[in-house]
């Protein structure tokens, strides 16, 4: 019996082995990865924001997640991104670094994924879930300490679930998204309380 290979990991490997020394644009990558564009969009945002980048970079690099989540919430069938995003280039080195950062999450999930609980993807369920991911994307863009990685992981896990059409993995990503929102709210409250104490 042949072991099933994850379509998500195959797609990541396909992009990682492209021979383009000048790097690939976001549009090139999405085109290479094919359909299930919302899943790939969330995965790409997750990978990029898992890179070891300067503090505050997520305020810019998290913006594409807002586009993906908003369109998911509005019930669009395919993902659209503006030209200034799709033309943005990602070097092979950066892509490889992001993919390596995501592998500890991707590999165990890939072994567990299969197409199941597909009702999560029907009957308008994507709209409230899109709202949850929109709030998570806003959290990703906030320049708050300790709040960047969890929403990036949530985007990545949700992306894998959407690509594989696995409702369980999508739900797991939603739980991580709720945790990310809770951590951000706690951090914001702590900063606000600290400011009140300092000025009071």
mmCIF file of C-alpha atoms in Angstrom:
data_model
loop_
_atom_site.group_PDB
_atom_site.id
_atom_site.type_symbol
_atom_site.label_atom_id
_atom_site.label_comp_id
_atom_site.label_asym_id
_atom_site.label_seq_id
_atom_site.Cartn_x
_atom_site.Cartn_y
_atom_site.Cartn_z
ATOM 1 C CA UNK A 1 0.000 0.000 0.000
ATOM 2 C CA UNK A 2 1.471 3.366 -1.035
ATOM 3 C CA UNK A 3 1.734 5.945 1.677
ATOM 4 C CA UNK A 4 -0.298 9.029 0.871
ATOM 5 C CA UNK A 5 1.810 12.121 0.344
ATOM 6 C CA UNK A 6 0.604 15.503 1.518
ATOM 7 C CA UNK A 7 -0.413 17.801 -1.306
ATOM 8 C CA UNK A 8 0.593 20.763 0.845
ATOM 9 C CA UNK A 9 4.142 19.475 1.350
ATOM 10 C CA UNK A 10 4.431 18.528 -2.326
ATOM 11 C CA UNK A 11 3.509 22.089 -3.220
ATOM 12 C CA UNK A 12 6.077 23.556 -0.834
ATOM 13 C CA UNK A 13 8.766 21.263 -2.226
ATOM 14 C CA UNK A 14 7.790 22.168 -5.788
ATOM 15 C CA UNK A 15 8.273 25.874 -5.132
ATOM 16 C CA UNK A 16 11.456 25.280 -3.126
ATOM 17 C CA UNK A 17 13.130 23.505 -6.041
ATOM 18 C CA UNK A 18 12.339 26.091 -8.696
ATOM 19 C CA UNK A 19 15.432 27.239 -10.557
ATOM 20 C CA UNK A 20 14.951 30.990 -10.519
ATOM 21 C CA UNK A 21 18.085 32.631 -9.131
ATOM 22 C CA UNK A 22 16.455 36.052 -8.977
ATOM 23 C CA UNK A 23 13.645 34.688 -6.840
ATOM 24 C CA UNK A 24 9.940 34.223 -7.487
ATOM 25 C CA UNK A 25 7.115 36.689 -7.099
ATOM 26 C CA UNK A 26 4.144 35.916 -4.872
ATOM 27 C CA UNK A 27 2.035 35.686 -8.017
ATOM 28 C CA UNK A 28 4.441 33.129 -9.542
ATOM 29 C CA UNK A 29 4.242 31.014 -6.395
ATOM 30 C CA UNK A 30 0.440 31.092 -6.211
ATOM 31 C CA UNK A 31 0.222 30.180 -9.898
ATOM 32 C CA UNK A 32 2.632 27.262 -9.396
ATOM 33 C CA UNK A 33 0.684 25.947 -6.411
ATOM 34 C CA UNK A 34 -2.561 25.870 -8.360
ATOM 35 C CA UNK A 35 -6.103 25.725 -7.009
ATOM 36 C CA UNK A 36 -7.337 25.912 -3.412
ATOM 37 C CA UNK A 37 -5.933 29.405 -3.454
ATOM 38 C CA UNK A 38 -7.205 30.470 -0.024
ATOM 39 C CA UNK A 39 -5.305 27.640 1.624
ATOM 40 C CA UNK A 40 -2.127 28.476 -0.247
ATOM 41 C CA UNK A 41 -2.594 32.161 0.544
ATOM 42 C CA UNK A 42 -2.773 31.481 4.280
ATOM 43 C CA UNK A 43 0.167 29.052 4.083
ATOM 44 C CA UNK A 44 2.352 31.616 2.303
ATOM 45 C CA UNK A 45 1.503 34.316 4.846
ATOM 46 C CA UNK A 46 2.279 31.878 7.661
ATOM 47 C CA UNK A 47 5.638 30.896 6.173
ATOM 48 C CA UNK A 48 6.749 34.477 5.524
ATOM 49 C CA UNK A 49 5.816 35.578 9.047
ATOM 50 C CA UNK A 50 7.659 32.643 10.603
ATOM 51 C CA UNK A 51 10.925 34.029 9.223
ATOM 52 C CA UNK A 52 13.344 35.559 11.769
ATOM 53 C CA UNK A 53 12.616 39.148 10.751
ATOM 54 C CA UNK A 54 13.040 42.472 12.601
ATOM 55 C CA UNK A 55 10.386 43.368 15.164
ATOM 56 C CA UNK A 56 7.452 45.108 13.505
ATOM 57 C CA UNK A 57 7.909 43.471 10.078
ATOM 58 C CA UNK A 58 4.643 41.596 10.580
ATOM 59 C CA UNK A 59 2.806 44.944 10.407
ATOM 60 C CA UNK A 60 3.565 44.867 6.655
ATOM 61 C CA UNK A 61 3.972 41.153 5.950
ATOM 62 C CA UNK A 62 0.669 40.322 7.623
ATOM 63 C CA UNK A 63 -1.348 42.551 5.277
ATOM 64 C CA UNK A 64 -1.913 39.833 2.625
ATOM 65 C CA UNK A 65 -3.673 37.752 5.297
ATOM 66 C CA UNK A 66 -6.242 40.553 5.625
ATOM 67 C CA UNK A 67 -7.035 40.232 1.905
ATOM 68 C CA UNK A 68 -7.281 36.435 2.100
ATOM 69 C CA UNK A 69 -9.485 36.425 5.220
ATOM 70 C CA UNK A 70 -11.778 39.202 3.955
ATOM 71 C CA UNK A 71 -12.447 37.371 0.689
ATOM 72 C CA UNK A 72 -13.035 34.107 2.566
ATOM 73 C CA UNK A 73 -15.523 35.925 4.816
ATOM 74 C CA UNK A 74 -17.300 37.392 1.771
ATOM 75 C CA UNK A 75 -17.679 33.929 0.254
ATOM 76 C CA UNK A 76 -15.480 34.400 -2.838
ATOM 77 C CA UNK A 77 -14.628 31.198 -4.693
ATOM 78 C CA UNK A 78 -11.122 32.222 -5.776
ATOM 79 C CA UNK A 79 -8.472 34.405 -4.204
ATOM 80 C CA UNK A 80 -7.572 37.792 -5.665
ATOM 81 C CA UNK A 81 -4.545 39.826 -4.565
ATOM 82 C CA UNK A 82 -3.578 43.286 -5.859
ATOM 83 C CA UNK A 83 -0.637 43.630 -8.234
ATOM 84 C CA UNK A 84 1.628 45.309 -5.685
ATOM 85 C CA UNK A 85 1.449 42.099 -3.632
ATOM 86 C CA UNK A 86 1.661 39.535 -6.422
ATOM 87 C CA UNK A 87 4.681 41.343 -7.912
ATOM 88 C CA UNK A 88 6.581 41.198 -4.633
ATOM 89 C CA UNK A 89 9.643 38.980 -5.012
ATOM 90 C CA UNK A 90 10.702 36.270 -2.539
ATOM 91 C CA UNK A 91 14.263 34.997 -2.927
ATOM 92 C CA UNK A 92 14.978 31.269 -2.908
ATOM 93 C CA UNK A 93 17.027 31.727 0.265
ATOM 94 C CA UNK A 94 14.179 33.424 2.133
ATOM 95 C CA UNK A 95 11.618 30.948 0.829
ATOM 96 C CA UNK A 96 13.789 28.028 1.943
ATOM 97 C CA UNK A 97 14.284 29.601 5.390
ATOM 98 C CA UNK A 98 10.543 30.091 5.813
ATOM 99 C CA UNK A 99 9.754 26.569 4.611
ATOM 100 C CA UNK A 100 12.310 25.106 7.047
ATOM 101 C CA UNK A 101 10.748 27.112 9.883
ATOM 102 C CA UNK A 102 7.332 25.720 8.964
ATOM 103 C CA UNK A 103 8.400 22.065 8.613
ATOM 104 C CA UNK A 104 8.186 21.219 12.356
ATOM 105 C CA UNK A 105 4.505 22.167 12.136
ATOM 106 C CA UNK A 106 3.883 20.858 8.612
ATOM 107 C CA UNK A 107 5.350 17.355 8.884
ATOM 108 C CA UNK A 108 3.255 16.008 11.783
ATOM 109 C CA UNK A 109 0.133 17.649 10.348
ATOM 110 C CA UNK A 110 0.825 16.176 6.911
ATOM 111 C CA UNK A 111 0.907 12.676 8.395
ATOM 112 C CA UNK A 112 -2.510 13.247 9.951
ATOM 113 C CA UNK A 113 -4.316 15.029 7.118
ATOM 114 C CA UNK A 114 -6.937 13.503 4.888
ATOM 115 C CA UNK A 115 -10.124 14.745 3.311
ATOM 116 C CA UNK A 116 -12.740 14.627 6.073
ATOM 117 C CA UNK A 117 -15.495 16.689 7.726
ATOM 118 C CA UNK A 118 -15.921 18.590 4.482
ATOM 119 C CA UNK A 119 -19.148 20.149 5.788
ATOM 120 C CA UNK A 120 -16.809 22.745 7.298
ATOM 121 C CA UNK A 121 -16.335 23.997 3.738
ATOM 122 C CA UNK A 122 -20.038 24.113 2.824
ATOM 123 C CA UNK A 123 -23.218 25.921 3.780
ATOM 124 C CA UNK A 124 -21.721 29.338 4.421
ATOM 125 C CA UNK A 125 -19.477 28.076 7.223
ATOM 126 C CA UNK A 126 -16.541 29.837 5.602
ATOM 127 C CA UNK A 127 -18.040 33.262 6.409
ATOM 128 C CA UNK A 128 -17.850 33.167 10.243
ATOM 129 C CA UNK A 129 -14.547 31.324 9.950
ATOM 130 C CA UNK A 130 -13.343 34.070 7.592
ATOM 131 C CA UNK A 131 -14.270 36.615 10.275
ATOM 132 C CA UNK A 132 -12.203 34.690 12.846
ATOM 133 C CA UNK A 133 -9.220 34.669 10.463
ATOM 134 C CA UNK A 134 -9.718 38.381 9.732
ATOM 135 C CA UNK A 135 -9.381 39.163 13.459
ATOM 136 C CA UNK A 136 -6.370 36.815 13.603
ATOM 137 C CA UNK A 137 -4.833 38.647 10.639
ATOM 138 C CA UNK A 138 -5.310 41.966 12.427
ATOM 139 C CA UNK A 139 -3.520 40.480 15.443
ATOM 140 C CA UNK A 140 -0.713 39.351 13.124
ATOM 141 C CA UNK A 141 -0.291 42.947 11.939
ATOM 142 C CA UNK A 142 -0.119 44.411 15.447
ATOM 143 C CA UNK A 143 3.393 45.458 16.543
ATOM 144 C CA UNK A 144 3.010 43.859 19.966
ATOM 145 C CA UNK A 145 5.650 41.667 21.618
ATOM 146 C CA UNK A 146 4.994 37.902 21.729
ATOM 147 C CA UNK A 147 1.985 38.145 19.393
ATOM 148 C CA UNK A 148 3.467 37.400 15.938
ATOM 149 C CA UNK A 149 4.201 33.680 15.908
ATOM 150 C CA UNK A 150 0.862 32.284 17.090
ATOM 151 C CA UNK A 151 -1.261 33.992 14.386
ATOM 152 C CA UNK A 152 1.367 33.028 11.780
ATOM 153 C CA UNK A 153 1.142 29.389 12.912
ATOM 154 C CA UNK A 154 -2.665 29.642 12.874
ATOM 155 C CA UNK A 155 -2.582 30.906 9.270
ATOM 156 C CA UNK A 156 -0.218 28.119 8.272
ATOM 157 C CA UNK A 157 -2.266 25.346 9.937
ATOM 158 C CA UNK A 158 -5.531 26.678 8.497
ATOM 159 C CA UNK A 159 -3.837 26.847 5.101
ATOM 160 C CA UNK A 160 -2.817 23.174 5.262
ATOM 161 C CA UNK A 161 -6.357 22.235 6.281
ATOM 162 C CA UNK A 162 -7.867 24.168 3.368
ATOM 163 C CA UNK A 163 -5.402 22.718 0.846
ATOM 164 C CA UNK A 164 -6.034 19.164 2.052
ATOM 165 C CA UNK A 165 -9.772 19.827 2.637
ATOM 166 C CA UNK A 166 -9.386 18.504 6.161
ATOM 167 C CA UNK A 167 -12.006 19.996 8.464
ATOM 168 C CA UNK A 168 -10.244 18.709 11.577
ATOM 169 C CA UNK A 169 -6.990 20.518 10.741
ATOM 170 C CA UNK A 170 -8.915 23.683 9.830
ATOM 171 C CA UNK A 171 -10.654 23.506 13.220
ATOM 172 C CA UNK A 172 -7.284 23.037 14.943
ATOM 173 C CA UNK A 173 -6.052 26.160 13.158
ATOM 174 C CA UNK A 174 -9.149 27.975 14.408
ATOM 175 C CA UNK A 175 -8.344 26.972 17.993
ATOM 176 C CA UNK A 176 -4.788 28.299 17.564
ATOM 177 C CA UNK A 177 -6.273 31.489 16.102
ATOM 178 C CA UNK A 178 -8.470 31.923 19.206
ATOM 179 C CA UNK A 179 -5.395 31.405 21.396
ATOM 180 C CA UNK A 180 -3.515 34.043 19.367
ATOM 181 C CA UNK A 181 -6.359 36.527 19.819
ATOM 182 C CA UNK A 182 -6.473 35.815 23.571
ATOM 183 C CA UNK A 183 -2.696 36.328 23.956
ATOM 184 C CA UNK A 184 -2.841 39.591 21.989
ATOM 185 C CA UNK A 185 -5.754 40.893 24.054
ATOM 186 C CA UNK A 186 -3.897 39.996 27.265
ATOM 187 C CA UNK A 187 -0.732 41.733 26.066
ATOM 188 C CA UNK A 188 -2.667 44.838 25.009
ATOM 189 C CA UNK A 189 -4.438 44.979 28.377
ATOM 190 C CA UNK A 190 -1.138 44.546 30.241
ATOM 191 C CA UNK A 191 0.477 47.370 28.257
ATOM 192 C CA UNK A 192 -2.548 49.614 28.823
ATOM 193 C CA UNK A 193 -2.617 48.846 32.553
ATOM 194 C CA UNK A 194 1.112 49.497 32.784
ATOM 195 C CA UNK A 195 0.655 52.843 31.018
ATOM 196 C CA UNK A 196 -2.114 53.838 33.454
ATOM 197 C CA UNK A 197 0.065 52.948 36.423
ATOM 198 C CA UNK A 198 3.029 54.880 34.998
ATOM 199 C CA UNK A 199 0.976 58.012 34.323
ATOM 200 C CA UNK A 200 -1.218 57.747 37.413
#
